[in-house]
PDB file of C-alpha atoms and ligand atoms in Angstrom:
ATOM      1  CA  UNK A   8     -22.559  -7.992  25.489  1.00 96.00           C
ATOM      2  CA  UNK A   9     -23.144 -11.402  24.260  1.00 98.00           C
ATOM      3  CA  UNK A  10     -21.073 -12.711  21.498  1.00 98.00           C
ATOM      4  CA  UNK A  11     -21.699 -15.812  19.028  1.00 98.00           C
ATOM      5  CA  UNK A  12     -19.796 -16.679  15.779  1.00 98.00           C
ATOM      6  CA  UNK A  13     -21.298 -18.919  12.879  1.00 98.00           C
ATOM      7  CA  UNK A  14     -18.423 -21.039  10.942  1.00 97.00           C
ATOM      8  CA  UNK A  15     -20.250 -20.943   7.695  1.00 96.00           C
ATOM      9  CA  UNK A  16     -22.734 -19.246   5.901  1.00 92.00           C
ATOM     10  CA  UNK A  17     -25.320 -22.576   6.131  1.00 92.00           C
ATOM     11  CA  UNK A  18     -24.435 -22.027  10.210  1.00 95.00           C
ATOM     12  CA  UNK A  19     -25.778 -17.984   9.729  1.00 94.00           C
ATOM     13  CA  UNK A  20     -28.822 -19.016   7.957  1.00 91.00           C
ATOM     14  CA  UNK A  21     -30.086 -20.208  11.720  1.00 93.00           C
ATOM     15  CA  UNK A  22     -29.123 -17.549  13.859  1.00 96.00           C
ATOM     16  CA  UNK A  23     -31.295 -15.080  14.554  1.00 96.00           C
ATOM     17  CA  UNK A  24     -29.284 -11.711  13.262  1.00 97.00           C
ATOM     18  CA  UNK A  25     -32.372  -9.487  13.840  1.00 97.00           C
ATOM     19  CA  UNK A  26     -31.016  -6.414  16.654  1.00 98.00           C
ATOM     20  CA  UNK A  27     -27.186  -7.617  16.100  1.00 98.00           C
ATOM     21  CA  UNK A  28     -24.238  -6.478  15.219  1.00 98.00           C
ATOM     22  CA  UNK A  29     -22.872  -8.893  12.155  1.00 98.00           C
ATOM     23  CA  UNK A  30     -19.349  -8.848  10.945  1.00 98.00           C
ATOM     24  CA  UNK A  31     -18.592 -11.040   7.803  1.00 98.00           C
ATOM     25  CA  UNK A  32     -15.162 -11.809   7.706  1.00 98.00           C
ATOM     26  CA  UNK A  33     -13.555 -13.336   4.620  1.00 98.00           C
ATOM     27  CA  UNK A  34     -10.004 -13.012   5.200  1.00 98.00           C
ATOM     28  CA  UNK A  35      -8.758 -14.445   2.409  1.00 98.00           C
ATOM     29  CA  UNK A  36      -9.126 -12.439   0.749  1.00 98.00           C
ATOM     30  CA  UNK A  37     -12.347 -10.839  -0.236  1.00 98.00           C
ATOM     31  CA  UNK A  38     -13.091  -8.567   3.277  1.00 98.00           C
ATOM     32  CA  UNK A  39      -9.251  -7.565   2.858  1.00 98.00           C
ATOM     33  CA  UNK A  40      -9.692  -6.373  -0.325  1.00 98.00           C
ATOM     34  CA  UNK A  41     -12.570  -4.663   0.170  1.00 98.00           C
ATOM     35  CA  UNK A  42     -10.573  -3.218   3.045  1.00 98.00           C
ATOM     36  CA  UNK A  43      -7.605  -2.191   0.833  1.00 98.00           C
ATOM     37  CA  UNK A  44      -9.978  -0.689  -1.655  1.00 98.00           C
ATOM     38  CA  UNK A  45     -11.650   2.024   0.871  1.00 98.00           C
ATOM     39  CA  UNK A  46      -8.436   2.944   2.160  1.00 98.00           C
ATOM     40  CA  UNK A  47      -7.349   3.697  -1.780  1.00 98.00           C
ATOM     41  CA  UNK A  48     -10.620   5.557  -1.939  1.00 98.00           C
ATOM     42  CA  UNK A  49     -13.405   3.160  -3.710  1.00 98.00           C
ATOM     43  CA  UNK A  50     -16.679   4.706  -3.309  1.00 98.00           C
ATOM     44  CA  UNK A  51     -18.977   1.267  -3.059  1.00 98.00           C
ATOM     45  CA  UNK A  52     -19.256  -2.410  -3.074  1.00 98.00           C
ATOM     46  CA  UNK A  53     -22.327  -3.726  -4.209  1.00 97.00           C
ATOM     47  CA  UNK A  54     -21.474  -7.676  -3.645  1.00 96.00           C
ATOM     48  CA  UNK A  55     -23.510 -10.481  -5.519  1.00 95.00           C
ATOM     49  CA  UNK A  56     -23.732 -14.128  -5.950  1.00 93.00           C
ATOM     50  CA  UNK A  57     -23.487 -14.927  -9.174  1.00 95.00           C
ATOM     51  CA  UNK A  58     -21.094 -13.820 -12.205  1.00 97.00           C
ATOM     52  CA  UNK A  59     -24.288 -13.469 -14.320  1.00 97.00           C
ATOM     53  CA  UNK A  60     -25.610 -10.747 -11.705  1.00 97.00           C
ATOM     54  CA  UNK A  61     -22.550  -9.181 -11.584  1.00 97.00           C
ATOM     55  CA  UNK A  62     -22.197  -8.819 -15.370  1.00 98.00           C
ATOM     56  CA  UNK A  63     -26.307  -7.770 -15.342  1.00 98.00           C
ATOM     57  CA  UNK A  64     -25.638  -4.863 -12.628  1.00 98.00           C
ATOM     58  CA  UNK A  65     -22.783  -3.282 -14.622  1.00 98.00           C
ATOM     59  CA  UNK A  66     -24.045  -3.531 -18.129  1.00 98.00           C
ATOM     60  CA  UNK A  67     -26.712  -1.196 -16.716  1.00 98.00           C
ATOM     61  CA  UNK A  68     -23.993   1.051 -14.888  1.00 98.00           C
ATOM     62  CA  UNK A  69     -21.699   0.805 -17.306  1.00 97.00           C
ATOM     63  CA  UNK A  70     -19.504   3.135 -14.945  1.00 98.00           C
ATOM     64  CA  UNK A  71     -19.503   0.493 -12.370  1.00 98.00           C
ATOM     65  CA  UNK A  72     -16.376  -2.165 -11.966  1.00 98.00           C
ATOM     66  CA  UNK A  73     -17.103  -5.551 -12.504  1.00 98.00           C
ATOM     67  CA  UNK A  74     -14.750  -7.344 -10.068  1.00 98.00           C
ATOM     68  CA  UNK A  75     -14.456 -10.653  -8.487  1.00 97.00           C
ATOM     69  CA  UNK A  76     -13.142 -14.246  -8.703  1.00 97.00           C
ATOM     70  CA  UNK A  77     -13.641 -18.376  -8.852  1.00 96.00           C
ATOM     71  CA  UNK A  78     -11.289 -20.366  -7.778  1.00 95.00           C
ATOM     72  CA  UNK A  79      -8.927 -16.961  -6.933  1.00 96.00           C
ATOM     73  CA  UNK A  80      -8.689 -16.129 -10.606  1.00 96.00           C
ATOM     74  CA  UNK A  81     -10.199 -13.447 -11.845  1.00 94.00           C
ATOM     75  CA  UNK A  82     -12.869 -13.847 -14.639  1.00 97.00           C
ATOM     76  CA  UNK A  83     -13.044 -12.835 -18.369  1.00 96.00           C
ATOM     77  CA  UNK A  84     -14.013  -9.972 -19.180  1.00 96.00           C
ATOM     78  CA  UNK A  85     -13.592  -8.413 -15.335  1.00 98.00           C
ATOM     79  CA  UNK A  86     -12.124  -5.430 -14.602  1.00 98.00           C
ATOM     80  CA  UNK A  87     -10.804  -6.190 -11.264  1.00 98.00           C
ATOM     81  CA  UNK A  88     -10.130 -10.000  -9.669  1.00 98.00           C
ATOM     82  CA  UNK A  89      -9.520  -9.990  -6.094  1.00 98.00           C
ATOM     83  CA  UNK A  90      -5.932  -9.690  -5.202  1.00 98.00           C
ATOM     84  CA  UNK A  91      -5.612  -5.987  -2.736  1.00 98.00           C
ATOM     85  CA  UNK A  92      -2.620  -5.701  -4.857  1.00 98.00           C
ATOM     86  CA  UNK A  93      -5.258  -4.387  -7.919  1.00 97.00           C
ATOM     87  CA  UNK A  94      -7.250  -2.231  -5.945  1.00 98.00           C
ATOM     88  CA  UNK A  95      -4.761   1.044  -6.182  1.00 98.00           C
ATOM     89  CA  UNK A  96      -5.607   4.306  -6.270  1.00 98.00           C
ATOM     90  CA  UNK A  97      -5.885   5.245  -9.760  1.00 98.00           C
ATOM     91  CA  UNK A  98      -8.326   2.282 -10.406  1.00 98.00           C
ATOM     92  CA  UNK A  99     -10.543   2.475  -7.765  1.00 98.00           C
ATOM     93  CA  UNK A 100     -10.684   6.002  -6.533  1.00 98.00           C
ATOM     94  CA  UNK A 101     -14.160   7.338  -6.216  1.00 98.00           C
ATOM     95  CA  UNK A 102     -15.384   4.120  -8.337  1.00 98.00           C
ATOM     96  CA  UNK A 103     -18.484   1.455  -7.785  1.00 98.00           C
ATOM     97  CA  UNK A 104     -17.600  -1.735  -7.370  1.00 98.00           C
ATOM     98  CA  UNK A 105     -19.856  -5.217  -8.276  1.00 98.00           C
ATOM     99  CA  UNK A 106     -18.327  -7.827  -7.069  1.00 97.00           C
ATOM    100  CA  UNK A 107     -18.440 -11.210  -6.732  1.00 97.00           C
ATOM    101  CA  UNK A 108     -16.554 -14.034  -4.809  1.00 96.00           C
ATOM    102  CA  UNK A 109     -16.710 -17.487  -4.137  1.00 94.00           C
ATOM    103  CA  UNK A 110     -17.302 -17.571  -0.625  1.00 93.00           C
ATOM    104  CA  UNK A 111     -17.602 -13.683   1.215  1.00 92.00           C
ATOM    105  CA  UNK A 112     -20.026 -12.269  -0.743  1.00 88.00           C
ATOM    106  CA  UNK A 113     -22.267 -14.924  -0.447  1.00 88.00           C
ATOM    107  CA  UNK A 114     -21.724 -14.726   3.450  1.00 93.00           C
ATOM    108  CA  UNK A 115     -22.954 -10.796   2.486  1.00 94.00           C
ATOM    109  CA  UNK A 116     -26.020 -11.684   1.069  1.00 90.00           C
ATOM    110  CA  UNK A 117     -26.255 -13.987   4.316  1.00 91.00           C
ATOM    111  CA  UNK A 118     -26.004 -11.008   6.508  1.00 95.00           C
ATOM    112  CA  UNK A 119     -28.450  -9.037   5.801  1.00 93.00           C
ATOM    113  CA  UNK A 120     -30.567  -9.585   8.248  1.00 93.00           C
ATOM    114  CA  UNK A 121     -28.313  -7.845  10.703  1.00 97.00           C
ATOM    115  CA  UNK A 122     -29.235  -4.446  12.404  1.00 98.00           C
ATOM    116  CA  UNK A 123     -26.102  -3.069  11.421  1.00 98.00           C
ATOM    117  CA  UNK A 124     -23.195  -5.636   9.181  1.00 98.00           C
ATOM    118  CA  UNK A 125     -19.827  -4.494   9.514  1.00 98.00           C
ATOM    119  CA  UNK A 126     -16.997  -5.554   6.575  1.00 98.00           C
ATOM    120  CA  UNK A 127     -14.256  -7.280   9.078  1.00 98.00           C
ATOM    121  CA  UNK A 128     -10.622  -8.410   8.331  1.00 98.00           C
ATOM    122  CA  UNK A 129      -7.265  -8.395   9.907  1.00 98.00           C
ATOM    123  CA  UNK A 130      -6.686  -4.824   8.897  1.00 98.00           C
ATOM    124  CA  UNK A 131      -8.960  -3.658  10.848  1.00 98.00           C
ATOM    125  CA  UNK A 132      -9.625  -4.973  13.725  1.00 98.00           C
ATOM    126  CA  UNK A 133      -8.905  -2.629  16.260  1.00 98.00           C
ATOM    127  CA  UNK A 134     -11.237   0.303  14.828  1.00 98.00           C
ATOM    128  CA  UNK A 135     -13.773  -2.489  13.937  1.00 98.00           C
ATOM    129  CA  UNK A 136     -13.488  -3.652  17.355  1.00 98.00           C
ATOM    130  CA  UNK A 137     -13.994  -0.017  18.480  1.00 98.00           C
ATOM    131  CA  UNK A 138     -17.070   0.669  16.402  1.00 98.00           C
ATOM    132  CA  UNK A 139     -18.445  -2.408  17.708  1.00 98.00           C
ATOM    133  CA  UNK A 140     -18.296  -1.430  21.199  1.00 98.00           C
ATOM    134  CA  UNK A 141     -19.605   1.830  20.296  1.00 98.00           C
ATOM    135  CA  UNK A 142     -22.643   0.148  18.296  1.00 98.00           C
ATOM    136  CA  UNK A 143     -23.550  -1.558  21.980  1.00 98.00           C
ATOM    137  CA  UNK A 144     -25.117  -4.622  20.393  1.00 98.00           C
ATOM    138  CA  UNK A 145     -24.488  -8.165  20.899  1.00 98.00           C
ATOM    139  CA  UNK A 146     -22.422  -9.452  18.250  1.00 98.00           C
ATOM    140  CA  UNK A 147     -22.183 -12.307  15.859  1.00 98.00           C
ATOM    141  CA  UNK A 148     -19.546 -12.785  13.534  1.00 98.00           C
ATOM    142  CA  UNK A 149     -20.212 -14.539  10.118  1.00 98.00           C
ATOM    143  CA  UNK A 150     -17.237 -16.441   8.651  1.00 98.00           C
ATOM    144  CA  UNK A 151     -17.787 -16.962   4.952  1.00 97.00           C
ATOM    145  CA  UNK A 152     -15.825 -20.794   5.071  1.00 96.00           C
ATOM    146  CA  UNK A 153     -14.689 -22.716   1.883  1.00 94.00           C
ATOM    147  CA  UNK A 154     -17.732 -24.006  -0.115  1.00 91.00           C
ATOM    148  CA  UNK A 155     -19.830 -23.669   2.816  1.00 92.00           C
ATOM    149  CA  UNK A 156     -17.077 -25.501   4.691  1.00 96.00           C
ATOM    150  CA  UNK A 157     -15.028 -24.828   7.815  1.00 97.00           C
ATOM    151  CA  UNK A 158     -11.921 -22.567   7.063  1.00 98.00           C
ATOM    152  CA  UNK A 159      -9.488 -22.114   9.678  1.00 98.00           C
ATOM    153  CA  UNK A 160      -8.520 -18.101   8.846  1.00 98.00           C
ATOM    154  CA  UNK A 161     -11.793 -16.797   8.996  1.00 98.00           C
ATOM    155  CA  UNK A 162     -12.582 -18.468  12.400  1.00 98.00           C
ATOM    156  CA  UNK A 163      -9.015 -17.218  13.780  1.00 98.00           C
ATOM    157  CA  UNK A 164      -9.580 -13.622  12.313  1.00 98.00           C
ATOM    158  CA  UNK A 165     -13.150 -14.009  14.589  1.00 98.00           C
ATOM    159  CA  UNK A 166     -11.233 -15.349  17.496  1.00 98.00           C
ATOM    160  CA  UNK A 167      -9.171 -12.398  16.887  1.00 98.00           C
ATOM    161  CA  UNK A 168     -11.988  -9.526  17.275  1.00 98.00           C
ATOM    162  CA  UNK A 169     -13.405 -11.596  20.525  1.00 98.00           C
ATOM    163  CA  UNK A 170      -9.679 -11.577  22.015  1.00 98.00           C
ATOM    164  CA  UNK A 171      -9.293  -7.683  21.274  1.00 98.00           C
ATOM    165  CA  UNK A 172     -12.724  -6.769  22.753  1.00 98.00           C
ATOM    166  CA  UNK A 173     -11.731  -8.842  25.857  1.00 98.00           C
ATOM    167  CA  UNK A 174      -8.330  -6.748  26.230  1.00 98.00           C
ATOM    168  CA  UNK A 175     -10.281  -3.840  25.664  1.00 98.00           C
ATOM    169  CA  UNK A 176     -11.692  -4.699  28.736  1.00 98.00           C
ATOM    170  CA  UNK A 177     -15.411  -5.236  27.635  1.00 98.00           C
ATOM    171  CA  UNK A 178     -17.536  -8.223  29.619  1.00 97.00           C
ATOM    172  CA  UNK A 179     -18.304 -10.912  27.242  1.00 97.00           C
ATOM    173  CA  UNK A 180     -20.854 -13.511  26.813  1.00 98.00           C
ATOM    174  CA  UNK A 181     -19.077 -15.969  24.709  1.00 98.00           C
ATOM    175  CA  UNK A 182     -20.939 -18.778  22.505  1.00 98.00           C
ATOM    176  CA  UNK A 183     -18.787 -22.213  22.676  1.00 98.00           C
ATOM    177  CA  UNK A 184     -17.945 -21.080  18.799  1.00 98.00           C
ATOM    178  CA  UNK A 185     -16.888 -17.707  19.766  1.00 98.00           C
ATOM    179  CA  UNK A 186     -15.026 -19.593  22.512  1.00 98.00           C
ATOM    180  CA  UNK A 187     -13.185 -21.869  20.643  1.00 98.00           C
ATOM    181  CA  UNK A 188     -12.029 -19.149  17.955  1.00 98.00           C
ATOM    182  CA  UNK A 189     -10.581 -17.039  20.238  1.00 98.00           C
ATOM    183  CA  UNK A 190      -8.566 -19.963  21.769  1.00 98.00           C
ATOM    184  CA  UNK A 191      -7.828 -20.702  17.827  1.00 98.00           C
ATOM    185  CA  UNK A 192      -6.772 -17.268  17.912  1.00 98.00           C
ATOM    186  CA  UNK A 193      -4.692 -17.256  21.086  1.00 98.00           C
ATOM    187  CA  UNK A 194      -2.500 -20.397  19.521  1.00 98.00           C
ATOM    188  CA  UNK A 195      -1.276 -18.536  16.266  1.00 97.00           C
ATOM    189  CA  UNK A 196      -1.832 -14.812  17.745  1.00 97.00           C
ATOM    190  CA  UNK A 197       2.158 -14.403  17.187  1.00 98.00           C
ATOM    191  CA  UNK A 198       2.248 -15.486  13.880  1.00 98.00           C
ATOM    192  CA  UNK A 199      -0.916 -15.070  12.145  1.00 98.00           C
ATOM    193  CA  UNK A 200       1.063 -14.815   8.824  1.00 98.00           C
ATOM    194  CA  UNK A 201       2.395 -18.063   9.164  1.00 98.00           C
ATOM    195  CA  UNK A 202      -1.218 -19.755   9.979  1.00 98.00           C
ATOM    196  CA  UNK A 203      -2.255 -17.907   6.912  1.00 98.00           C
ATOM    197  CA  UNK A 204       0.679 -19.466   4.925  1.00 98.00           C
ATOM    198  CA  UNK A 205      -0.570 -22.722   5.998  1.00 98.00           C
ATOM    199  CA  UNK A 206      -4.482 -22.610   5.631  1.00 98.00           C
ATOM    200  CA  UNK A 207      -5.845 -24.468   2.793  1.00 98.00           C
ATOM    201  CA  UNK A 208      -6.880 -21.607   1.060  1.00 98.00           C
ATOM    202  CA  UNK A 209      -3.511 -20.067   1.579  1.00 98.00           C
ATOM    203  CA  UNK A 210      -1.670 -22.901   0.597  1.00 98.00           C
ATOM    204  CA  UNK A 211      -3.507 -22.606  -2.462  1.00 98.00           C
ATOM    205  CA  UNK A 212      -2.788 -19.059  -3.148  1.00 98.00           C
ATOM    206  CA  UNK A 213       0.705 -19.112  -2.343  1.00 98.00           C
ATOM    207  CA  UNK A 214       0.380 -21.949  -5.162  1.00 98.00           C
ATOM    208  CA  UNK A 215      -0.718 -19.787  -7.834  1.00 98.00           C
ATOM    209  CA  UNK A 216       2.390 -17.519  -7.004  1.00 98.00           C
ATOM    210  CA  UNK A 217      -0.402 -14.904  -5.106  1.00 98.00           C
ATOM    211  CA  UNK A 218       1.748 -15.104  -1.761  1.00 98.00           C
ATOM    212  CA  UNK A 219       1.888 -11.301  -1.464  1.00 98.00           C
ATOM    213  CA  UNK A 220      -1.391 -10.975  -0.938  1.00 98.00           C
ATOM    214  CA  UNK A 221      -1.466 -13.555   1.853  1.00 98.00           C
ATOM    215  CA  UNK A 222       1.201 -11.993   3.327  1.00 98.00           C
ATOM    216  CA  UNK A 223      -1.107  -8.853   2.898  1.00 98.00           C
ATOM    217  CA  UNK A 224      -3.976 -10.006   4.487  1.00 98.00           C
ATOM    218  CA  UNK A 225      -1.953 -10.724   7.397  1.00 98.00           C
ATOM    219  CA  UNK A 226      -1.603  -6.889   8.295  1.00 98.00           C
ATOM    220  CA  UNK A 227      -2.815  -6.859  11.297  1.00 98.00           C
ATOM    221  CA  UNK A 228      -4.338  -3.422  12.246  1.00 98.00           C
ATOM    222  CA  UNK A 229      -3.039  -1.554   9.328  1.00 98.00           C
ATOM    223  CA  UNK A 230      -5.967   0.154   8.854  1.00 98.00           C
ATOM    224  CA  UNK A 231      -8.726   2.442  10.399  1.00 98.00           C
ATOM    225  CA  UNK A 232     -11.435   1.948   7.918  1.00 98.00           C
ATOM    226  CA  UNK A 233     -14.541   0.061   8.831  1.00 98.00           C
ATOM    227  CA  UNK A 234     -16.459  -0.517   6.139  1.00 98.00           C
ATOM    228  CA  UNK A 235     -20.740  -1.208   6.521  1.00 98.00           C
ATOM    229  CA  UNK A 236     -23.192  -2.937   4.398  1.00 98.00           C
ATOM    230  CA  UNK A 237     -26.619  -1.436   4.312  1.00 97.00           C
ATOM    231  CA  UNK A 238     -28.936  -0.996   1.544  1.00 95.00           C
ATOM    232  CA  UNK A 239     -27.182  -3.312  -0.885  1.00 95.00           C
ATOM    233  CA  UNK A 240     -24.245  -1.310  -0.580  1.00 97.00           C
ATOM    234  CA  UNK A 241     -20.696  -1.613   1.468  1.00 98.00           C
ATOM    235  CA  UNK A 242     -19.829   1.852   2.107  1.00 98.00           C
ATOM    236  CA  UNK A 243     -17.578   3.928   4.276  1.00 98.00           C
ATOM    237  CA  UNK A 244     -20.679   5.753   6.901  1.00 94.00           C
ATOM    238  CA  UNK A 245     -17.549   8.348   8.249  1.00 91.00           C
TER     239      UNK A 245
HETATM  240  C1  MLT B 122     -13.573 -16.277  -1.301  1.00 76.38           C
HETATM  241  O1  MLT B 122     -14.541 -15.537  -1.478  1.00 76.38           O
HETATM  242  O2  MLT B 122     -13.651 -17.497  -1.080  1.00 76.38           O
HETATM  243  C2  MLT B 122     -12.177 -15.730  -1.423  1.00 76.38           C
HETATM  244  O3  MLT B 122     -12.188 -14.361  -1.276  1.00 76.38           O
HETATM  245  C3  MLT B 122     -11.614 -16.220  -2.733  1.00 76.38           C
HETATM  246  C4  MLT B 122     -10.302 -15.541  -3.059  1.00 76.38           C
HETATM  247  O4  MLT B 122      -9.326 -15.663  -2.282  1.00 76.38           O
HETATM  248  O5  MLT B 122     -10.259 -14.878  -4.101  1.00 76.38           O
END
């Protein structure tokens, strides 16, 4: 099973995804909330670029969320932003969900190209990896960056799903990327809350007092849920 990883969403645009198994990983925050939201019982994401697609989609399913962020804040006239904390239960049980996001949903869109795209995070990286085994196909995993820049939690949350699969005992082809994330990966493995802390983009959240989801995001394995995009649509398939 060969395994590659693409740093940023300009990197995905020229790898061939056609046959593979893609996982877009936006750990901070938008693949953990997504995350958080199926395990509180969301029905959907349907993830989109802009704000002004976002607001198009919903004002013709008016029963559909409008969720999402710039610059971590949520947006006016939103129902949701992006912090896990506002995905509970009562709000998102059984509900649609449009949503946009800075960086992950564009590394979506990116995806789609993939036989099969998985939704990956730190929650869930042991059934992910297990699904991904089960899938059979080589792998590529798409970080969503920082502006179509390199972020450091995205490529250690990849480094983190080529680690487990080794463990797991699985033979690996590794890319140099994949490579280098998982030895990214193997030098904050025991404290991937603290490398979170002290990402950019965590450093920026903890700034705008949204610590608690950081420290949520860094929940390694706290969930079974592995959440695919096909058709437009991020859905739980079992
Ligand atoms: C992103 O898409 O860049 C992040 O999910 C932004 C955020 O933390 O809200």
């Amino acid at each position: 099973m060969k395994i590659d990883l693409a740093f940023t969403p300009d990197e995905l645009e020229k790898k061939k995804l056609a046959g593979k198994s893609v996982v877009v990983i936006d750990a901070l925050r938008a693949t953990t909330t997504m995350t958080v939201a199926f395990e509180n019982g969301a029905a959907a994401f349907i993830p989109v670029k802009t704000v002004e697609e976002a607001r198009e989609v919903v004002a013709r399913n008016p029963d559909y969320l409008l969720a999402g962020e710039r610059r971590a804040m949520p947006l006016e006239g939103f129902h949701l932003g992006n912090s896990p904390r506002d995905y509970r239960p009562e709000k998102v049980r059984g509900k649609t969900i449009v949503m946009t996001t800075t960086n992950g949903t564009r590394a979506l869109v990116a995806a789609r190209g993939g036989a099969e795209v998985f939704i990956g995070s730190f929650l869930n990286l042991g059934s992910l990896c297990r699904r991904l085994v089960e899938s059979g196909r080589d792998i590529l995993i798409a970080c969503s960056g920082e502006k179509g820049l390199f972020c450091l939690e995205d490529t250690v949350c990849g480094g983190a799903i080529v680690g487990r699969l080794e463990k797991m005992g699985i033979p690996l082809t590794q890319t140099d990327a994949a490579h280098a994330a998982k030895i990214l990966y193997e030098h904050c493995e025991n404290d991937v809350h603290g490398m979170l802390c002290s990402c950019e983009w965590g450093v920026y959240l903890e700034g705008l007092g949204l610590g608690k989801d950081v420290h949520i995001c860094a929940e390694i394995d706290s969930s079974e849920v592995v959440p695919v995009y096909r058709e437009g649509r991020i859905i739980l398939d079992r």
